[in-house]
Short mmCIF file of C-alpha atoms in Angstrom, two decimals:
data_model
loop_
_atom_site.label_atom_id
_atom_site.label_comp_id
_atom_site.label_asym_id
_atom_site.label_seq_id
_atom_site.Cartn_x
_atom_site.Cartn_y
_atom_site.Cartn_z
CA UNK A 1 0.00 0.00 0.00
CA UNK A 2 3.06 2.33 0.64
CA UNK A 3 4.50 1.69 -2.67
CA UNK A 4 1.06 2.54 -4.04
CA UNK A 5 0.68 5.71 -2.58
CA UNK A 6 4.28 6.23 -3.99
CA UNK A 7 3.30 5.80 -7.53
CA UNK A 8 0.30 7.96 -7.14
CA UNK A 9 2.17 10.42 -5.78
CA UNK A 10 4.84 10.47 -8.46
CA UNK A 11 2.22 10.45 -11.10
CA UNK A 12 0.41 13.24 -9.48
CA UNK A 13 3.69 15.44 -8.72
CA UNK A 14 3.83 18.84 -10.67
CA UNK A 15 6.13 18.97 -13.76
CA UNK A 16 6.84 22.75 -14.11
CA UNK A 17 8.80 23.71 -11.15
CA UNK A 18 8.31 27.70 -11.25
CA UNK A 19 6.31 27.40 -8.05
CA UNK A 20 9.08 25.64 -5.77
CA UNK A 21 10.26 29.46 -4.65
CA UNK A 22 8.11 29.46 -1.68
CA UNK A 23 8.26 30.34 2.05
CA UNK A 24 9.60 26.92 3.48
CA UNK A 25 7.20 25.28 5.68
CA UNK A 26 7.42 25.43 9.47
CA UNK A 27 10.06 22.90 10.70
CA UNK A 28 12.59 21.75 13.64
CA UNK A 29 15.65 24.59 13.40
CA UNK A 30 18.76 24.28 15.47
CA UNK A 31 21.56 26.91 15.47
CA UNK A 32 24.10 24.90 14.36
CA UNK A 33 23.11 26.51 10.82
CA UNK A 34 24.34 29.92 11.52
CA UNK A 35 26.42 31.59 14.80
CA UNK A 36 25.34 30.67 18.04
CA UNK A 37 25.07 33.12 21.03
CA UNK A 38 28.05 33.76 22.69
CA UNK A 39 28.75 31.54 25.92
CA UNK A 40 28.33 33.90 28.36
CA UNK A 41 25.99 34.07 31.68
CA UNK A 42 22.28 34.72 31.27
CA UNK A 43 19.41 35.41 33.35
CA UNK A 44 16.43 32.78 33.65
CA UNK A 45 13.71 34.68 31.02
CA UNK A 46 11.22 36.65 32.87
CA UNK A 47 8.34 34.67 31.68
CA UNK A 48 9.66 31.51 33.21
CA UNK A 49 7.50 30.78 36.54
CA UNK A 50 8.81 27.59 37.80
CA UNK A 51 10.83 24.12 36.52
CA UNK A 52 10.53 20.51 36.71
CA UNK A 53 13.79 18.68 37.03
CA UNK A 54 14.93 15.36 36.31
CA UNK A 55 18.19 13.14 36.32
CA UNK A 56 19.15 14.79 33.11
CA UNK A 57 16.71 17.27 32.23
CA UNK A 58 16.02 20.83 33.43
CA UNK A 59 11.95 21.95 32.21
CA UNK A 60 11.22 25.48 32.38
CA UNK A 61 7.51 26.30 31.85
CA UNK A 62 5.81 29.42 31.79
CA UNK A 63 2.06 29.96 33.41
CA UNK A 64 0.69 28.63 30.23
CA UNK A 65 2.86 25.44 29.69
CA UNK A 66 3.37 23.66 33.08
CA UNK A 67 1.34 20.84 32.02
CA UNK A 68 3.25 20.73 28.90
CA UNK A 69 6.26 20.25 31.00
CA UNK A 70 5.52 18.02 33.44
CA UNK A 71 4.05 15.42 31.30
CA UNK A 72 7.42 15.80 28.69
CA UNK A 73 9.22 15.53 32.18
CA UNK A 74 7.25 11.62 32.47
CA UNK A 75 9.19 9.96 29.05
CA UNK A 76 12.14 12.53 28.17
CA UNK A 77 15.00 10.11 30.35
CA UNK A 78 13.76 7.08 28.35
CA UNK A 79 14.10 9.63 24.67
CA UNK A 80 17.49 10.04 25.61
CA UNK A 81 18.35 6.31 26.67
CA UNK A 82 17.43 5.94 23.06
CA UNK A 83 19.98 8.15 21.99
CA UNK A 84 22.80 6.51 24.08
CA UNK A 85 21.55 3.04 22.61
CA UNK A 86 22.03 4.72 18.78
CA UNK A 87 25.33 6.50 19.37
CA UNK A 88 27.17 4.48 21.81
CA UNK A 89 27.51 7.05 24.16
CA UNK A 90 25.67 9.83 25.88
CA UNK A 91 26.68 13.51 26.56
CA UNK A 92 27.32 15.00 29.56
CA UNK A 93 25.56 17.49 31.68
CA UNK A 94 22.19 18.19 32.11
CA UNK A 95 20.32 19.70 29.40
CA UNK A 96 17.64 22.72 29.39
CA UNK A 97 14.35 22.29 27.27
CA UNK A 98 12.41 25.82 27.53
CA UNK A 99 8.48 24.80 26.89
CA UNK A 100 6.25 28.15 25.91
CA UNK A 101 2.24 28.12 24.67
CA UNK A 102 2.33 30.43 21.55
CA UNK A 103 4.60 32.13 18.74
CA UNK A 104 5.14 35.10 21.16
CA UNK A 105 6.35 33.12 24.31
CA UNK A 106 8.49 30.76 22.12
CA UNK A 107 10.06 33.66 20.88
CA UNK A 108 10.38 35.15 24.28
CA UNK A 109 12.33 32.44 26.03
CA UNK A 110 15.01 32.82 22.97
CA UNK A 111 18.53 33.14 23.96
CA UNK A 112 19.82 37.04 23.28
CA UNK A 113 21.03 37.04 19.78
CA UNK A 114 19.27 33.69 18.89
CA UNK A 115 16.10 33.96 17.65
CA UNK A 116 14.30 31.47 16.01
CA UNK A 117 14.09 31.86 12.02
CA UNK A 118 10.12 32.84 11.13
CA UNK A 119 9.26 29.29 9.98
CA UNK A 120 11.07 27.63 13.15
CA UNK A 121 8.22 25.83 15.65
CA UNK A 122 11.31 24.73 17.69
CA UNK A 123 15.60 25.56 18.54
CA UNK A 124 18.35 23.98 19.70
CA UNK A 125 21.16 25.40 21.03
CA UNK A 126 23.78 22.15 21.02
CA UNK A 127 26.85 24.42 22.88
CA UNK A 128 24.53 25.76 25.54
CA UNK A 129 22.37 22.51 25.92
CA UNK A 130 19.51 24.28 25.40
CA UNK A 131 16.38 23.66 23.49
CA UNK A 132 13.15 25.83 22.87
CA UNK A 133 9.54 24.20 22.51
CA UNK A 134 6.24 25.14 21.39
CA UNK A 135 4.05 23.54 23.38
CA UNK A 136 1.09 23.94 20.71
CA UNK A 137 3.33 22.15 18.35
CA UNK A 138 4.55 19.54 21.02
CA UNK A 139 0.17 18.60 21.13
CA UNK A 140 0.75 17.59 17.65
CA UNK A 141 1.23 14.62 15.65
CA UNK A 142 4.95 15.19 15.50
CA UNK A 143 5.51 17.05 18.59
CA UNK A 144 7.53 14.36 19.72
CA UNK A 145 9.82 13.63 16.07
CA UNK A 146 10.22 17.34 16.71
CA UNK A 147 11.61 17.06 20.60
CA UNK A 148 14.52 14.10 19.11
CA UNK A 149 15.18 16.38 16.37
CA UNK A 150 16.28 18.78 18.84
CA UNK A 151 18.13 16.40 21.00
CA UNK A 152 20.04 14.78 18.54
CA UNK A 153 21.59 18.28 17.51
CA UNK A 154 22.57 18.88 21.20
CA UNK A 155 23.52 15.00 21.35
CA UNK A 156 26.22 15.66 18.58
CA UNK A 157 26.93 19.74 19.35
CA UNK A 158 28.21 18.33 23.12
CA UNK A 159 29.95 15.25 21.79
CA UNK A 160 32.16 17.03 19.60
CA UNK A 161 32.46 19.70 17.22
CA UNK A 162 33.31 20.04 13.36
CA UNK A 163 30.46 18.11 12.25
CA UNK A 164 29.15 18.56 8.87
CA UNK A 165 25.74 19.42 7.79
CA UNK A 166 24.81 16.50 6.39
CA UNK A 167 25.60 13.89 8.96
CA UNK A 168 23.60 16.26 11.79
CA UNK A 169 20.74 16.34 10.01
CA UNK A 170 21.18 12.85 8.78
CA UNK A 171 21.81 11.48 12.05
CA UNK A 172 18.57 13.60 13.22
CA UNK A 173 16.55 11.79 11.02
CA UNK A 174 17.66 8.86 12.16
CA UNK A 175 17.64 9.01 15.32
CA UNK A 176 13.52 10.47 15.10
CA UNK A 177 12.95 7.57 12.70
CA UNK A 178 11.96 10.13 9.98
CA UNK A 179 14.17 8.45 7.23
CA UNK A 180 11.59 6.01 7.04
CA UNK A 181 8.86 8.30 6.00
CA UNK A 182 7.13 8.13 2.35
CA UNK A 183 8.31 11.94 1.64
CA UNK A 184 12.15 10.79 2.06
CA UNK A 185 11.52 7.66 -0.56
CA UNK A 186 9.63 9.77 -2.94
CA UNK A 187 12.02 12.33 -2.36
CA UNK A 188 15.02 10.11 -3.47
CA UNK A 189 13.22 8.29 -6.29
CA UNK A 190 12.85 11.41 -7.98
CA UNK A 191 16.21 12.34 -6.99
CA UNK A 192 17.88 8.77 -8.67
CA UNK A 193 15.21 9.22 -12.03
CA UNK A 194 16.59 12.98 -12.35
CA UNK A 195 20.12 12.62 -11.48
CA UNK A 196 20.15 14.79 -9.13
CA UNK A 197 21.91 13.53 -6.25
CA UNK A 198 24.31 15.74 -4.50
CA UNK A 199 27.88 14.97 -3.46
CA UNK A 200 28.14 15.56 0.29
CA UNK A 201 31.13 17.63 -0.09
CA UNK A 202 28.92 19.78 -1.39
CA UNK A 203 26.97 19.42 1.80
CA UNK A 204 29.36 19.93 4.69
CA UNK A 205 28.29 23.10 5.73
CA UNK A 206 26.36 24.98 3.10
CA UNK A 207 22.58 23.71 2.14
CA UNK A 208 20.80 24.03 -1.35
CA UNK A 209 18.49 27.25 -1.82
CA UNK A 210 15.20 25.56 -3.51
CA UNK A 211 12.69 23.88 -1.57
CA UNK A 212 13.08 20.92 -3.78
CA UNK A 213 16.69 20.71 -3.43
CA UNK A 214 16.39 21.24 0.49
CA UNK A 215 14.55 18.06 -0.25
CA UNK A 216 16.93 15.71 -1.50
CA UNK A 217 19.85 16.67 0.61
CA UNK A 218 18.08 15.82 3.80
CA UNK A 219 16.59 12.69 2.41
CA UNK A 220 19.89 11.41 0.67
CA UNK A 221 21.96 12.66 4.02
CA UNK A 222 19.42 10.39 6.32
CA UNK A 223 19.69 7.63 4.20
CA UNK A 224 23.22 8.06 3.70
CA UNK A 225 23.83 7.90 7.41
CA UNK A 226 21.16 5.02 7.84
CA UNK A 227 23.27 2.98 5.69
CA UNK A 228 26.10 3.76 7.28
CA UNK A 229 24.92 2.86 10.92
CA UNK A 230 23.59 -0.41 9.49
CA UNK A 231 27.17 -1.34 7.94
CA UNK A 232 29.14 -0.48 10.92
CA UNK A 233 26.72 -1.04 13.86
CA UNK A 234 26.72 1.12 17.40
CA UNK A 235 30.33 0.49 17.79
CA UNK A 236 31.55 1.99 14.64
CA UNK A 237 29.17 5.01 15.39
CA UNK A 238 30.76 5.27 18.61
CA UNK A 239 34.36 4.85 17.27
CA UNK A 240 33.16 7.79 14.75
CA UNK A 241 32.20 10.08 17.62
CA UNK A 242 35.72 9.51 19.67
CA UNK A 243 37.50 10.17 16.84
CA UNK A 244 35.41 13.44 16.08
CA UNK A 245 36.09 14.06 19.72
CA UNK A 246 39.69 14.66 19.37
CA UNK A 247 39.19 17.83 17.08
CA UNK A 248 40.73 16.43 13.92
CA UNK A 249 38.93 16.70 10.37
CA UNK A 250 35.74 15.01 9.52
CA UNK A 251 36.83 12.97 7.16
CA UNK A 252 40.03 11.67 8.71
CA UNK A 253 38.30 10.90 11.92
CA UNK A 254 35.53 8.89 9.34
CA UNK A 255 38.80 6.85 7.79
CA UNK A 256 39.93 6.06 11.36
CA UNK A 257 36.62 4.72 12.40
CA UNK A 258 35.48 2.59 9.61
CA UNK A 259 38.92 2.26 8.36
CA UNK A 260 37.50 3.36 4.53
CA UNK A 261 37.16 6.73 3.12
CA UNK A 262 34.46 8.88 2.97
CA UNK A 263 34.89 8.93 -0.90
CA UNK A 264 34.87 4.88 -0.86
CA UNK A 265 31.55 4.53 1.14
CA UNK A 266 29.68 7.22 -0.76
CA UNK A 267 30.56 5.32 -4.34
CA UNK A 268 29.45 2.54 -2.63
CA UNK A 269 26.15 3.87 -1.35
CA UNK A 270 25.52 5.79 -4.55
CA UNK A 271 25.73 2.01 -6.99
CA UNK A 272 23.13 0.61 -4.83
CA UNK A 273 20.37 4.06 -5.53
CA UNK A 274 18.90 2.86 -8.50
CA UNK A 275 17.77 -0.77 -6.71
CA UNK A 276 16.75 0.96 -3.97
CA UNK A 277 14.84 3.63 -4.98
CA UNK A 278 13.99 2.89 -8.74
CA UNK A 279 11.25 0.85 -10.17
CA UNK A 280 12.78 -2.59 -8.85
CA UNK A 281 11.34 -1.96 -5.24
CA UNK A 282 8.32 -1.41 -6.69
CA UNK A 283 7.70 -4.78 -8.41
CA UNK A 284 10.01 -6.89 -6.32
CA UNK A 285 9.52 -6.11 -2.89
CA UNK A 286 7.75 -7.76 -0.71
CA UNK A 287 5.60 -4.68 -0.31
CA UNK A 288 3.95 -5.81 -3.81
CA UNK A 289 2.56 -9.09 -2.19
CA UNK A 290 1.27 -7.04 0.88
CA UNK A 291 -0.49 -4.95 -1.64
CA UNK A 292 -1.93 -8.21 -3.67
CA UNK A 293 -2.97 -9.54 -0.54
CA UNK A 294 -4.49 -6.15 0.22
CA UNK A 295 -6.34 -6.05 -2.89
CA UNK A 296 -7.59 -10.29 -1.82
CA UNK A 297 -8.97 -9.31 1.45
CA UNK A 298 -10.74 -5.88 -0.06
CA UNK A 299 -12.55 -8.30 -2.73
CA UNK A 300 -13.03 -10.74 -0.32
CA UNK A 301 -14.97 -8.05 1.70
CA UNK A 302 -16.97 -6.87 -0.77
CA UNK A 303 -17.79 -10.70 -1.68
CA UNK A 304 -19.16 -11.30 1.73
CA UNK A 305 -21.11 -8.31 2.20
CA UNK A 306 -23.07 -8.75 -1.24
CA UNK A 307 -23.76 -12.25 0.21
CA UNK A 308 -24.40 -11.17 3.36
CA UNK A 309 -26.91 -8.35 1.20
CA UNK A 310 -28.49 -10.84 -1.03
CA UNK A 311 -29.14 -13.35 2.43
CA UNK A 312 -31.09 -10.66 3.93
CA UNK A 313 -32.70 -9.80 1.43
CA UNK A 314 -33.90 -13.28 0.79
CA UNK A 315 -34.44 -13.47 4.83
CA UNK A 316 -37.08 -10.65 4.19
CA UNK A 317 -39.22 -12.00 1.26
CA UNK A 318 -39.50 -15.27 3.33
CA UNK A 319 -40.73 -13.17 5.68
CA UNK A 320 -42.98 -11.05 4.00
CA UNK A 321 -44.14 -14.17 2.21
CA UNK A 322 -44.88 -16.04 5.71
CA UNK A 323 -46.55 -12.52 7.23
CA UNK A 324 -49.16 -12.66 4.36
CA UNK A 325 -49.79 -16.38 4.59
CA UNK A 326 -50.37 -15.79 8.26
CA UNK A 327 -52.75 -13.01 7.39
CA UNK A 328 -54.76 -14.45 5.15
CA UNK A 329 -55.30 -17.41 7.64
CA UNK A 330 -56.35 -15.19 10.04
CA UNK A 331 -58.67 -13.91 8.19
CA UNK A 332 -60.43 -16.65 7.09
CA UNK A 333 -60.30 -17.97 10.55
CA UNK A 334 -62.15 -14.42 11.93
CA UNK A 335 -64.77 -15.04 8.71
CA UNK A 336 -65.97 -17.99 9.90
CA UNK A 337 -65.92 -16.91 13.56
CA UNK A 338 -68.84 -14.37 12.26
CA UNK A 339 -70.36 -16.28 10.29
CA UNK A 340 -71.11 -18.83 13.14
CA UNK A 341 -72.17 -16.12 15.20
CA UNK A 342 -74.81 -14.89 13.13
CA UNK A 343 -78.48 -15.96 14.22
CA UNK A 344 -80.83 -18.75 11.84
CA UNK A 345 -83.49 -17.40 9.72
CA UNK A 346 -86.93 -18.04 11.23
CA UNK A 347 -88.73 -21.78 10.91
CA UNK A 348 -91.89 -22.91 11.26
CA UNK A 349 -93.16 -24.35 14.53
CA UNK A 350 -95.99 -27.24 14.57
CA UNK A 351 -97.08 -26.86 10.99
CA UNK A 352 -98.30 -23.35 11.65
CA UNK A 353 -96.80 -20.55 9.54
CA UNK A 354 -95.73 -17.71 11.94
CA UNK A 355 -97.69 -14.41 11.59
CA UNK A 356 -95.19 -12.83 10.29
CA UNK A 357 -93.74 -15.37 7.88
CA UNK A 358 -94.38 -14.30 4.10
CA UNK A 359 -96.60 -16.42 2.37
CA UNK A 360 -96.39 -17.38 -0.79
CA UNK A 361 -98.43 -16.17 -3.71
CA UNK A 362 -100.54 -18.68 -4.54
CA UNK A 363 -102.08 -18.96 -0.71
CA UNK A 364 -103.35 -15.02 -1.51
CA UNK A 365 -105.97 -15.75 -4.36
CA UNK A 366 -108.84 -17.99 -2.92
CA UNK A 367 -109.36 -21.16 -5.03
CA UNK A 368 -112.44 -21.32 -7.03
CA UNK A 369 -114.39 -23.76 -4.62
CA UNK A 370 -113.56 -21.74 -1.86
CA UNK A 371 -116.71 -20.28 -0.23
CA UNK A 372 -117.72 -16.95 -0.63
CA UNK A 373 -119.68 -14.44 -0.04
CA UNK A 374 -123.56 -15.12 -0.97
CA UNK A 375 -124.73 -13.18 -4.01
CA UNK A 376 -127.21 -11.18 -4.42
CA UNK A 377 -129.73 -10.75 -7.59
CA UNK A 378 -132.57 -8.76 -8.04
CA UNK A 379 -132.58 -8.31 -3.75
CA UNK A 380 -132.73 -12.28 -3.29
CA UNK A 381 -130.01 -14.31 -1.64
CA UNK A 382 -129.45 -17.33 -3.04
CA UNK A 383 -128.04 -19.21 -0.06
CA UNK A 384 -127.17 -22.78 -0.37
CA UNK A 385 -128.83 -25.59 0.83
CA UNK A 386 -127.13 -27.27 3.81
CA UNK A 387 -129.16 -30.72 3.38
CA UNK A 388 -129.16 -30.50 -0.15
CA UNK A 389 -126.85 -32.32 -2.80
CA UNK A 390 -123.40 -29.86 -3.22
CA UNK A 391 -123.40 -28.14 -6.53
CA UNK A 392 -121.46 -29.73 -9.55
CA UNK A 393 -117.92 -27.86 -9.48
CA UNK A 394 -117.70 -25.24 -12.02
CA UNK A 395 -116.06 -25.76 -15.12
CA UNK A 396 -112.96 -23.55 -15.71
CA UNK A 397 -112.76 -21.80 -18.87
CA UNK A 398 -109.55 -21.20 -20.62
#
């Protein structure tokens, strides 16, 4: 996934570089870059209102920045046992970290004559073993890269002197663990692809002017001096700094301890650039199976939540289809619930049609033999004769 970002990033990176002439971004500074202030006694700042002290460490806080302090005061010993463990050896005395809350009270606790550059968010001082913090910046993600920074330029200003540029800063980055970053690799890839790696004479104690080539020298210096501490271990580090000690040149002191040149070693580093930071890495590493593997598990993901999707989904039509079956029971079940409740339609009792039963049609026009009324004619009844013989029935004309 690194590697990937890499490539994007290349692909993505500006061609015209007529914008690269701008303000530098804020950064660790030390003074080691220009004249420090002159050793003489000074005055604890007026902002300072108290200190927290430990084996090897002096905190001075202002009002605003106490609890900055004390909680740097509860890991700084074990940040510089880290240090010793790199170097091989530790320097002496105890060193001063000045924590403020703000531009203005960073700048305040400044030694006279040694104010921070603008885009600064913290200083060392390596000859007075002194360091300035911004506590704001300390609350940050790299607050603490920031602190080693710092320490590592005090680390090598108090174990000796003549140092060049490059191998401070590399040995910074080292020593933080910002060598390892993706900026550094994309840094040098472009470097290798553009030729455009510098020598580190050119380096000892002058540094490039554009942004972009600020760029490669400190990534080509950190990884110069990461492959160096790898060859030649803590011990050859150490042997490097004894020899440094003594006050003779750089470079004989390097032959001394490593028993090579400085030329030598840099040839060697240099043959190796191209597999390290070309296209090879990109297609060989193992980083390229972490990214296939990657790219398994993401499918694999996206597999299992579509069939995780499509289960549900099935989950609620069975459902739906179970809810309506159970309805429609229902129901039918309350239907004939009502219809059982409902009362019978009225029957006859004893052969006797009720009063108010309808009757059919034909029981509503008398028959013809039914008796009537008498008739009358010409003022005579005409009644019938009970003892007589019944009248023959009357024919029925169609």
């Amino acid at each position: 996934m690194r590697h990937l970002l890499l490539l994007l990033m290349l692909l993505l990176a500006p061609l015209a570089r007529a914008q690269e002439l701008t303000l530098p971004t804020p950064e660790a500074g030390h003074a080691n870059g220009g004249v420090e202030p002159a050793m003489v006694p000074l005055p604890r700042p007026a902002l300072v209102v108290g200190e927290v002290a430990t084996p090897r460490f002096r905190l001075l806080y202002t009002v605003k920045s106490e609890g900055s302090a004390r909680q740097l005061a509860g890991g700084i010993e074990s940040i510089r046992d880290g240090f010793v463990s790199v170097l091989g050896r530790d320097w002496p005395g105890v060193t001063e970290i000045r924590v403020g809350v703000g531009r203005e009270e960073f700048e305040a606790l400044a030694l006279p004559g040694g104010a921070p550059p603008g885009w600064a968010v913290a200083l060392a001082y390596p000859s007075h073993r002194i360091v300035l913090l911004n506590a704001l910046t300390m609350a940050g993600p790299e607050g603490m890269v920031t602190l080693r920074h710092e320490l590592a330029h005090v680390a090598l200003g108090q174990l000796a002197r003549g140092w060049p540029r490059w191998f401070q800063e590399g040995l910074a980055q080292n020593l933080t663990g910002e060598n390892w970053s993706m900026t550094h690799y994309a840094t040098l890839f472009r470097a290798v692809k553009q030729e455009k790696v510098f020598r580190f004479e050119h380096l000892y104690d002058a540094w490039p002017d554009l942004p972009s080539d600020v760029e490669i020298a400190y990534a080509q210096s950190a990884a110069f001096v990461a492959w160096l501490s790898a060859k030649y271990g803590p011990e050859g580090m150490g042997r490097l700094v004894d020899e440094v000690a003594t006050g003779q040149p750089f470079e004989q002191a390097f032959g001394k301890a490593f028993k090579s040149s400085l030329w030598v070693e840099e040839m060697a580093w240099r043959e190796g650039l191209a597999a390290r930071y070309g296209w090879l890495p990109l297609t060989t590493s193992s980083s390229l199976l972490w990214l296939g593997m990657t790219g398994l598990v993401v499918a694999a993901y996206v597999r299992r939540r579509k069939q995780k999707e499509e289960h549900l989904a099935e989950m609620e039509a069975r459902d739906e289809a179970e809810e309506a079956e159970l309805r429609a029971a229902l129901e039918a079940e309350l239907a004939q619930q009502r219809a059982l409740q409902m009362p019978p339609p009225p029957q006859p009792v004893d052969g006797v049609e009720g009063a108010d039963a309808p009757k059919p049609a034909d029981a509503l026009a008398p028959e013809w033999n039914e008796p009537v009324e008498p008739s009358v004619t010409n003022g005579q009844e005409f009644e019938d004769d009970e003892e007589g013989e019944p009248r023959p029935p009357k024919p029925t004309v169609h």
